[in-house]
Tab-separated table of C-alpha atoms and ligand atoms in Angstrom:
chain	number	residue	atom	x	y	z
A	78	UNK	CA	86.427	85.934	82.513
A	79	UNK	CA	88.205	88.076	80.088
A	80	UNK	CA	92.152	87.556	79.925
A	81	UNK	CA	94.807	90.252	80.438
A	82	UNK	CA	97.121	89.484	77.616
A	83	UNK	CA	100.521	91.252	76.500
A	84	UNK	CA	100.789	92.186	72.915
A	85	UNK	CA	103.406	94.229	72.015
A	86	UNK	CA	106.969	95.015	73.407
A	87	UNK	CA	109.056	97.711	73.191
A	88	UNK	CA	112.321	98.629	74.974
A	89	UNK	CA	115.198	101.411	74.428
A	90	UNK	CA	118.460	102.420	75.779
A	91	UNK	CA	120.300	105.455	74.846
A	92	UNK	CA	123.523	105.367	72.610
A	93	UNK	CA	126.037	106.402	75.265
A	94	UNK	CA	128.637	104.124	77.313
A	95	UNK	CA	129.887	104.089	80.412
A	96	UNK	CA	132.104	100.763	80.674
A	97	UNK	CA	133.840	99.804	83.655
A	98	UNK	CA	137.117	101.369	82.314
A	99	UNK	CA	135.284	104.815	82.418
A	100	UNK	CA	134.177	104.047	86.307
A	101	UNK	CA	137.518	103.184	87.188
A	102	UNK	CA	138.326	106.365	85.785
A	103	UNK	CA	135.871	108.493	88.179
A	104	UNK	CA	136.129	106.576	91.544
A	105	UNK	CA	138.324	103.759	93.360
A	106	UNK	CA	137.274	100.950	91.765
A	107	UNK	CA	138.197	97.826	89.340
A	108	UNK	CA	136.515	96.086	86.224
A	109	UNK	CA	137.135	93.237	88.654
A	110	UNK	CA	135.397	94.202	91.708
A	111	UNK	CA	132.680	94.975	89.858
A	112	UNK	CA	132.079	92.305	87.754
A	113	UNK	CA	132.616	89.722	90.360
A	114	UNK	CA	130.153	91.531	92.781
A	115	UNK	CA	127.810	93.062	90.466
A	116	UNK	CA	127.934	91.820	87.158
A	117	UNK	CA	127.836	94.612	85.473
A	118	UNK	CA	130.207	95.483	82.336
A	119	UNK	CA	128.531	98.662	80.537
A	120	UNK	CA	125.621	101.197	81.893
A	121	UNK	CA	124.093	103.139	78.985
A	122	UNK	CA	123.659	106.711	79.821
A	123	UNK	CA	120.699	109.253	78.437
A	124	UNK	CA	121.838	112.514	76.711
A	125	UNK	CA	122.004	115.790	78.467
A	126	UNK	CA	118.811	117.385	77.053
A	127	UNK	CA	117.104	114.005	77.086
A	128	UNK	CA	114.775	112.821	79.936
A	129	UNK	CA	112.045	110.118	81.158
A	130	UNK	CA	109.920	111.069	79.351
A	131	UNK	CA	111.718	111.088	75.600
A	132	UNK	CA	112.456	107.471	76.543
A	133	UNK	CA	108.686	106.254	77.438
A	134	UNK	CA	107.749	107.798	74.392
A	135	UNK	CA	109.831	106.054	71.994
A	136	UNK	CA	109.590	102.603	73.899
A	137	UNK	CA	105.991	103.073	74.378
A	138	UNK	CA	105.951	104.233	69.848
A	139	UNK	CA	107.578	100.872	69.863
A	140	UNK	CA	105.421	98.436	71.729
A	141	UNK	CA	102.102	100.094	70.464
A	142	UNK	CA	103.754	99.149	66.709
A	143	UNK	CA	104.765	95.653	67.816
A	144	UNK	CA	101.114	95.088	69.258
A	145	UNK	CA	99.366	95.777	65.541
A	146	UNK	CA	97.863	98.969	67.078
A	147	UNK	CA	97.514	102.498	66.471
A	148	UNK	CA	97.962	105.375	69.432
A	149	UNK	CA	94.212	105.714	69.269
A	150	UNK	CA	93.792	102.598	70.083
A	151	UNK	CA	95.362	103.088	74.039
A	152	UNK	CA	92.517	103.553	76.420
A	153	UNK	CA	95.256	103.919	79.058
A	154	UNK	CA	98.871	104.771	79.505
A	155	UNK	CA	100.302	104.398	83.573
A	156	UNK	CA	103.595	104.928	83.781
A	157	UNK	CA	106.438	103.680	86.221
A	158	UNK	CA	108.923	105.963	87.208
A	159	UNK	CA	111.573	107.311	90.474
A	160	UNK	CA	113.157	110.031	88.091
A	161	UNK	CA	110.089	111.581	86.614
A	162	UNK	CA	110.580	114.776	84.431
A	163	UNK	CA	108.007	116.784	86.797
A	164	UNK	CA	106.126	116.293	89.763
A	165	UNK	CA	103.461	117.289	87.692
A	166	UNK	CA	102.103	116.351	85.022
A	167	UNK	CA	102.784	112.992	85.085
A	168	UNK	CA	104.843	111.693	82.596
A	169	UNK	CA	102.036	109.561	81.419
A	170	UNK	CA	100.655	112.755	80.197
A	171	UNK	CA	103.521	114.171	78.448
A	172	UNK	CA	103.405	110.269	76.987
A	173	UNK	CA	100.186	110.759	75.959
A	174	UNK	CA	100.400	114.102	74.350
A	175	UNK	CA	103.804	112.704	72.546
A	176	UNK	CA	102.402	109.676	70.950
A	177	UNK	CA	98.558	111.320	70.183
A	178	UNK	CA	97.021	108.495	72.301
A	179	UNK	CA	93.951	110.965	72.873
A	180	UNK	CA	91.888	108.424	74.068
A	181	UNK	CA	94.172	107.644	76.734
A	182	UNK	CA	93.872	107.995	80.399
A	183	UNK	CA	96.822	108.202	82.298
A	184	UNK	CA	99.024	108.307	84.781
A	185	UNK	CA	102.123	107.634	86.776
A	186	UNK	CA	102.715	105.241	89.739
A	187	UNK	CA	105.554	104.538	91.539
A	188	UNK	CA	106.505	100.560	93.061
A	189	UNK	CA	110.305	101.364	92.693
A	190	UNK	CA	112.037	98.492	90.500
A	191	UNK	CA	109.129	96.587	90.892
A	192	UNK	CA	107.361	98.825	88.679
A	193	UNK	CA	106.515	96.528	85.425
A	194	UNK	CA	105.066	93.678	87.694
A	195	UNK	CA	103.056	96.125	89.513
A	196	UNK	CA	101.919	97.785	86.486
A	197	UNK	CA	100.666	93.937	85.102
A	198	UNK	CA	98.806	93.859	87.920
A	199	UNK	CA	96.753	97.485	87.202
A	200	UNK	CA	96.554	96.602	84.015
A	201	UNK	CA	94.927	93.197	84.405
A	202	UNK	CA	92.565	94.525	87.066
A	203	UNK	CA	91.396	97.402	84.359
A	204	UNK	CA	91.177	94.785	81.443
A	205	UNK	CA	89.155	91.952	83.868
A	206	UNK	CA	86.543	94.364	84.993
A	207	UNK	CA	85.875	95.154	81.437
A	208	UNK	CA	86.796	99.269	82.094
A	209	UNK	CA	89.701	99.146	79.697
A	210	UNK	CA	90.767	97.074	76.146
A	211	UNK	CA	94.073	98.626	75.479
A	212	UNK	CA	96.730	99.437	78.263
A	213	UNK	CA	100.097	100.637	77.477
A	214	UNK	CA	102.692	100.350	80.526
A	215	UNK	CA	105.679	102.458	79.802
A	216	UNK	CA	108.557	102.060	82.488
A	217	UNK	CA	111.190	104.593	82.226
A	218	UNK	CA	113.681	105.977	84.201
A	219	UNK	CA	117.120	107.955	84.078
A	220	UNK	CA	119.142	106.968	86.890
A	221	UNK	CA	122.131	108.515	85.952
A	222	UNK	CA	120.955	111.998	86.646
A	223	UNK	CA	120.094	110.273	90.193
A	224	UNK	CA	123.255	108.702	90.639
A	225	UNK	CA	126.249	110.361	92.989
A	226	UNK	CA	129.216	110.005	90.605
A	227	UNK	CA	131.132	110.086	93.731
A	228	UNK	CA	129.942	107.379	95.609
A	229	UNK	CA	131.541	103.907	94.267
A	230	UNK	CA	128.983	101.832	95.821
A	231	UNK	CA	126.051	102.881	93.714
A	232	UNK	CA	127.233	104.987	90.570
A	233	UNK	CA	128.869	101.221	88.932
A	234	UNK	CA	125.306	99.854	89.174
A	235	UNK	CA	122.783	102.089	87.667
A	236	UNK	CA	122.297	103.074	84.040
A	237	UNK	CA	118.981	104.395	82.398
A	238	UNK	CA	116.162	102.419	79.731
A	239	UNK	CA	112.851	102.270	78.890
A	240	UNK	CA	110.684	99.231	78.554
A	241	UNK	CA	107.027	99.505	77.584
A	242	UNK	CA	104.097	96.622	77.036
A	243	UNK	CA	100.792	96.603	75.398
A	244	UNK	CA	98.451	95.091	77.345
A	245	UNK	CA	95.230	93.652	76.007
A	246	UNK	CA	91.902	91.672	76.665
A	247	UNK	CA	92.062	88.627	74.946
A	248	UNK	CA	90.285	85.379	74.852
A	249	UNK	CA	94.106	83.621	74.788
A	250	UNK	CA	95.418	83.239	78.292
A	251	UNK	CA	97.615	85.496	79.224
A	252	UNK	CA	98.768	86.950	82.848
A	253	UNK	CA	97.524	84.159	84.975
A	254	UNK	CA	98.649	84.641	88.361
A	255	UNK	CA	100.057	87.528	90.369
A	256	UNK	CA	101.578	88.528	93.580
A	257	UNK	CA	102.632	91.791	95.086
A	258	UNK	CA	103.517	93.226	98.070
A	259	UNK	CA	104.904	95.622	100.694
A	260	UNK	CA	107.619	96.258	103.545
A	261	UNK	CA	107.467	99.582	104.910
A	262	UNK	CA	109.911	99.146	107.648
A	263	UNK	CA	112.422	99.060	104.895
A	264	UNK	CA	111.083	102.149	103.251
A	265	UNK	CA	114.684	104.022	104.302
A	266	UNK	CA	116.278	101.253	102.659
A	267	UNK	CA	116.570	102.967	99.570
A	268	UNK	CA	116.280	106.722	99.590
A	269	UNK	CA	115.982	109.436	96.781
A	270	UNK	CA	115.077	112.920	98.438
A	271	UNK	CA	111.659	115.325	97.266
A	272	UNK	CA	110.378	118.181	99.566
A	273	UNK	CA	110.937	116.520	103.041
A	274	UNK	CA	113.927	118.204	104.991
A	275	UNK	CA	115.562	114.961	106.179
A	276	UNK	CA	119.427	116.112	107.722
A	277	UNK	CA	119.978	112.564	108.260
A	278	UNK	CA	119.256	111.296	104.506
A	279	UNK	CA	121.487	114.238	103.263
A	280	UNK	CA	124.336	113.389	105.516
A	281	UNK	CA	124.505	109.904	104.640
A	282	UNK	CA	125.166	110.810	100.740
A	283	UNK	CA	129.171	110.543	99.814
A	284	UNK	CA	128.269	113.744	97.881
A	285	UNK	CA	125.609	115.107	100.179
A	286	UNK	CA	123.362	115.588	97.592
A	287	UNK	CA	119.967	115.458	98.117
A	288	UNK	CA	119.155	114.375	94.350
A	289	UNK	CA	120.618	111.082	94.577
A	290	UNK	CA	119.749	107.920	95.154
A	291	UNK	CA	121.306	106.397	98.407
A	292	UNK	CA	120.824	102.514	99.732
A	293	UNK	CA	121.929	100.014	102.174
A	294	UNK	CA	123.676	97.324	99.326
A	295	UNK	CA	123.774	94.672	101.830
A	296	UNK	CA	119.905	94.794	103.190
A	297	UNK	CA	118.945	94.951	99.920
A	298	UNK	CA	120.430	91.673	98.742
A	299	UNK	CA	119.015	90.171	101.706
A	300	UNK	CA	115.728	91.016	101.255
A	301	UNK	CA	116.092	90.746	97.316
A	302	UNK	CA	116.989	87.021	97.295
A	303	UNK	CA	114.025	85.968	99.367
A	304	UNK	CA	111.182	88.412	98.192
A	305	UNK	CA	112.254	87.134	94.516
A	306	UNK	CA	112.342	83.438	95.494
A	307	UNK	CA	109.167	83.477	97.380
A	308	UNK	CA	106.826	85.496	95.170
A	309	UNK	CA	107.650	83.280	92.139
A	310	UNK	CA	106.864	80.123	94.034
A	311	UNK	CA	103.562	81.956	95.281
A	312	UNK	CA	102.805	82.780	91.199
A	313	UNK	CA	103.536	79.449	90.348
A	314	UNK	CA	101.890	77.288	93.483
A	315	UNK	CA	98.336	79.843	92.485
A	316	UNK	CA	98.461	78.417	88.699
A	317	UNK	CA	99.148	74.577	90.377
A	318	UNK	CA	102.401	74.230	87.941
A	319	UNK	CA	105.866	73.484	88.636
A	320	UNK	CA	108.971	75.177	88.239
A	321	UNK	CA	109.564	72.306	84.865
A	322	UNK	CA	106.347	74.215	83.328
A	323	UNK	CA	108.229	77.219	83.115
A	324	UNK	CA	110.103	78.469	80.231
A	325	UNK	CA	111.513	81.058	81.142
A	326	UNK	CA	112.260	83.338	84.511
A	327	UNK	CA	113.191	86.770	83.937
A	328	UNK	CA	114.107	88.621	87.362
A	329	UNK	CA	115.032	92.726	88.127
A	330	UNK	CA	118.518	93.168	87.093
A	331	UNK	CA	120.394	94.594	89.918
A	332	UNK	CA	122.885	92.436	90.595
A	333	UNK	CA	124.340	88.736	89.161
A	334	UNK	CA	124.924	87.454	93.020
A	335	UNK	CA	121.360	88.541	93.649
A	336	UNK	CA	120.006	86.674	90.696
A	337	UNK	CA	122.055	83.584	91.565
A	338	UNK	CA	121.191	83.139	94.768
A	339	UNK	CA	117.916	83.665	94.074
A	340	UNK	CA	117.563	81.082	91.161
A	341	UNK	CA	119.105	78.612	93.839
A	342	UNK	CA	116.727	79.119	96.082
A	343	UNK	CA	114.174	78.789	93.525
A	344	UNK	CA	115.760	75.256	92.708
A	345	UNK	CA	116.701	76.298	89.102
A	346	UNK	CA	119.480	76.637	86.671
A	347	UNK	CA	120.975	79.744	85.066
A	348	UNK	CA	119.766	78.348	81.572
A	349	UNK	CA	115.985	79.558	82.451
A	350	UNK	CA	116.890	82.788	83.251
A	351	UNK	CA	117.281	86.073	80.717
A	352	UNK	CA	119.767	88.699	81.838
A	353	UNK	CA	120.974	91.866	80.232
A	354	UNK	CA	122.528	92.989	83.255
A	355	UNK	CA	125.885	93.030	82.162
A	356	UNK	CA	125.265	95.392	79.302
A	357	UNK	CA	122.882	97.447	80.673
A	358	UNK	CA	122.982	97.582	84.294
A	359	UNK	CA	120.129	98.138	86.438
A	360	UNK	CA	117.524	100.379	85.232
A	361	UNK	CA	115.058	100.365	87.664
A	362	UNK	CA	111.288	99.492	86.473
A	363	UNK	CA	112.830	99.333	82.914
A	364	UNK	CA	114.808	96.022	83.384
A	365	UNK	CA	112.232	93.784	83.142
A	366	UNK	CA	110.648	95.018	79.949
A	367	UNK	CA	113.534	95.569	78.121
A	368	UNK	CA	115.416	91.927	78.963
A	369	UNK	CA	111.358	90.358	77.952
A	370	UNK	CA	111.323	92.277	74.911
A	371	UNK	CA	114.778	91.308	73.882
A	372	UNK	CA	114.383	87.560	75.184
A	373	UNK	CA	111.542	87.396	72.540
A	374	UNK	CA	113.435	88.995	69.643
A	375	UNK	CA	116.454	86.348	70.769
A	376	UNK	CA	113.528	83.819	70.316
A	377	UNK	CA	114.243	82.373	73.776
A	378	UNK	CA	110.201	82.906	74.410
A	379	UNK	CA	107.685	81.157	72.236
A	380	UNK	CA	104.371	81.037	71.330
A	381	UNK	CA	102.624	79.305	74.224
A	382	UNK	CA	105.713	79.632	77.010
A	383	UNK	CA	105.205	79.988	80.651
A	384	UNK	CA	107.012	83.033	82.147
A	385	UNK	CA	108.048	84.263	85.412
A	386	UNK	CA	108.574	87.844	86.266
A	387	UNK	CA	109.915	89.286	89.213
A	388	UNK	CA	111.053	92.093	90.553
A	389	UNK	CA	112.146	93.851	93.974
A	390	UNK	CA	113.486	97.331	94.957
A	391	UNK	CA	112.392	100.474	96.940
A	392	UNK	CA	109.830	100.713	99.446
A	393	UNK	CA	110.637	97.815	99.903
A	394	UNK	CA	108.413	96.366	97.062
A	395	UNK	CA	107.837	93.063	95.094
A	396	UNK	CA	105.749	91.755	92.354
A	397	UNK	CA	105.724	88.543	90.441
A	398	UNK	CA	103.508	87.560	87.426
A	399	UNK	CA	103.175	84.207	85.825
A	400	UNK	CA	101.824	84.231	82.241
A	401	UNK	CA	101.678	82.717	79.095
A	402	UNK	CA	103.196	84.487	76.034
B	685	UT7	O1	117.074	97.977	92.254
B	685	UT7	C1	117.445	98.535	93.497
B	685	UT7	C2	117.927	97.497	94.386
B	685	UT7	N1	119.298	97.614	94.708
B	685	UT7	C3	120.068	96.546	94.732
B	685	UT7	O2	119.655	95.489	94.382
B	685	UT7	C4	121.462	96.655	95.266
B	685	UT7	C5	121.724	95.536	96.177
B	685	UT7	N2	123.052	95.569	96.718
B	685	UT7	C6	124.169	95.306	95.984
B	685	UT7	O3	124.097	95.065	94.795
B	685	UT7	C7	125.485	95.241	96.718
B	685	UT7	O4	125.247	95.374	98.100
B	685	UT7	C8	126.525	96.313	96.289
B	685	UT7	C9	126.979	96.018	94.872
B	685	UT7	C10	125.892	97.699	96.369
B	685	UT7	C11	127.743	96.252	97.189
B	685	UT7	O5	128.268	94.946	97.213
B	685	UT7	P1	128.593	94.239	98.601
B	685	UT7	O6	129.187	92.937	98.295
B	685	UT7	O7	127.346	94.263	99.420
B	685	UT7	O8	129.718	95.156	99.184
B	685	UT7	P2	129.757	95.925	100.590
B	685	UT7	O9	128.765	97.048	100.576
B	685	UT7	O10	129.700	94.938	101.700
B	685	UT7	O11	131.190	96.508	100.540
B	685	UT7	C12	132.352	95.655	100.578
B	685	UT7	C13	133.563	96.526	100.287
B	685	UT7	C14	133.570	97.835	101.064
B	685	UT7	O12	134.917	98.132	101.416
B	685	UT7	P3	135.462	97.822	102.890
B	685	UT7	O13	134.560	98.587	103.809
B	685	UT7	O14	135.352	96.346	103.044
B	685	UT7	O15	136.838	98.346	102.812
B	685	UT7	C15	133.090	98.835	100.073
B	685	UT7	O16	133.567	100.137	100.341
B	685	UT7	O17	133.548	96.890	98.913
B	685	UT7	C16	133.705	98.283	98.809
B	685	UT7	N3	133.072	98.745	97.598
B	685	UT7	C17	133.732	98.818	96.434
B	685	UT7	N4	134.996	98.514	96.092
B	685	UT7	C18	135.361	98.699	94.823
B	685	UT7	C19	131.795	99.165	97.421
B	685	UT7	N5	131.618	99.502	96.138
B	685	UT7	C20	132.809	99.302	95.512
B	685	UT7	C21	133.235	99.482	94.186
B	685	UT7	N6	134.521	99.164	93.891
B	685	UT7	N7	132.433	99.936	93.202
């Protein structure tokens, strides 16, 4: 069997700040209610003129470089994202054309937050069956031009990244076990609007704005903490290891009590867990990447580590992988 291995990281976040001062500044809030139920200190916030796309591209330029590799060595590019630039083409296209990966495939997919793990997944499917060698996963997304400035109980949260991976077939072991799913009847947990005339949705925005992104905070954590704990135990229990043969656990970054609680359920400390949440926010698909790619420049993952990642978020959706770096 041929291994799904990644090979190159790459992450970026765009140069401006919004702190916690600055949201105090736009809506009734405090640096202390949101640190103490979020986490979060700073949200970094794309440009104007500067979209999805201009992201994936340099994060993807990135992790290509990191892997040793050349754009013409990509035989695909899918790409995670909930603010894409167009319907169509896909941002995996516009990727494509951008970095001169014209041996790519591509195309975009959407599994919410859970977008990285999900894209593993593809990826390791393409690479086992022998279809593909090289697979770049960009996840990109900016939430801020999704965000209601006006509404207190999302706009402190969300800030915007992009995380890519190179993905390869290699005889080292790399992703070893997955597992993904799916909860429909909490698909209206988390809402951001496209062609479908939905009154309801609309009126439910502080701004009533059908651009945003709207969500029940409080259903969310619920079912965050327990699809988080339970799909890493599943990745773990399918590779017949134990939560001391892991290195390292990095989890979606949407919120510190949602990481905590989770971790306790899981049984572990705080020590085998990476988090950039506080300086970043929550990016959507992008978190993972970008916390994994710094984790390894922070040389908190070595050569040989097992690591957990897991995510959660619209659809409701969840994905964990298990793999060896
Ligand atoms: O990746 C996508 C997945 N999304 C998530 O993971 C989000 C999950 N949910 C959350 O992170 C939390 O539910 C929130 C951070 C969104 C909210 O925290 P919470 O502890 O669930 O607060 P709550 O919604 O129960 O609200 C408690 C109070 C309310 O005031 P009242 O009704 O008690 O007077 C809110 O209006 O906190 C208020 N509140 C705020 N106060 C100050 C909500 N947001 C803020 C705020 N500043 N930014």
């Amino acid at each position: 069997m041929i291994n799904a291995k990644i090979i190159g990281l790459g992450g970026y976040v765009p140069e401006k700040v919004y702190d916690n001062a600055y949201m105090e500044s736009i809506v009734d809030t405090s640096d202390e209610w949101i640190v103490r139920r979020t986490g979060v200190k700073e949200r970094h916030i794309s440009a104007d003129n500067e979209y999805t796309t201009d992201m994936a591209t340099i994060a993807g330029r990135k992790a290509i470089e990191n892997a040793g590799l050349t754009p013409e060595d990509i035989d695909l590019i899918i790409l995670a994202t909930v603010t894409p630039d167009y319907f169509t083409p896909s941002c995996a296209c516009v990727v494509q054309r951008n970095l001169g990966a014209v041996n790519a495939a591509a195309f975009d997919y959407n599994a919410a937050c859970s977008g990285f793990v999900a894209g593993l997944i593809i990826a390791k499917q393409f690479i086992q069956t022998g279809t593909y060698k090289n697979i770049l996963i960009v996840c990109a997304d900016v939430l801020s031009k999704a965000t209601d400035y006006e509404d207190r109980a999302t706009c402190v949260l969300f800030g915007d990244a992009a995380g890519a991976a190179v993905v390869s077939a290699s005889e080292e072991t790399g992703i070893m076990t997955t597992d993904m799913g799916a909860d429909g009847t909490g698909a209206m947990s988390i809402t951001s609007l496209a062609y479908r005339n939905d009154e309801e949705e609309i009126e439910k925005r502080v701004a009533h704005r059908k651009d945003t992104v709207w969500m029940a905070g409080q259903a969310v954590m619920k079912f965050a903490v327990k699809a988080m704990a339970d799909a890493s135990q599943k990745v773990i229990d399918k590779a017949g290891l134990t939560w001391d043969d892991i290195a390292l656990v990095i989890p979606h970054q949407a919120n510190y009590r949602i990481v905590d609680s989770a971790i306790k359920r899981m049984g572990i400390t705080e020590d085998k867990v990476f988090l950039t949440l506080e300086k970043y926010g929550n990016t959507s698909a992008s978190c993972i990447p970008v916390a994994f790619n710094e984790a390894v420049e922070a040389g908190r993952i070595k050569k040989g580590d097992k690591v957990v990642l897991v995510g959660f978020g619209g659809g409701l959706t969840w994905g964990a992988a298990l793999l060896e770096w």
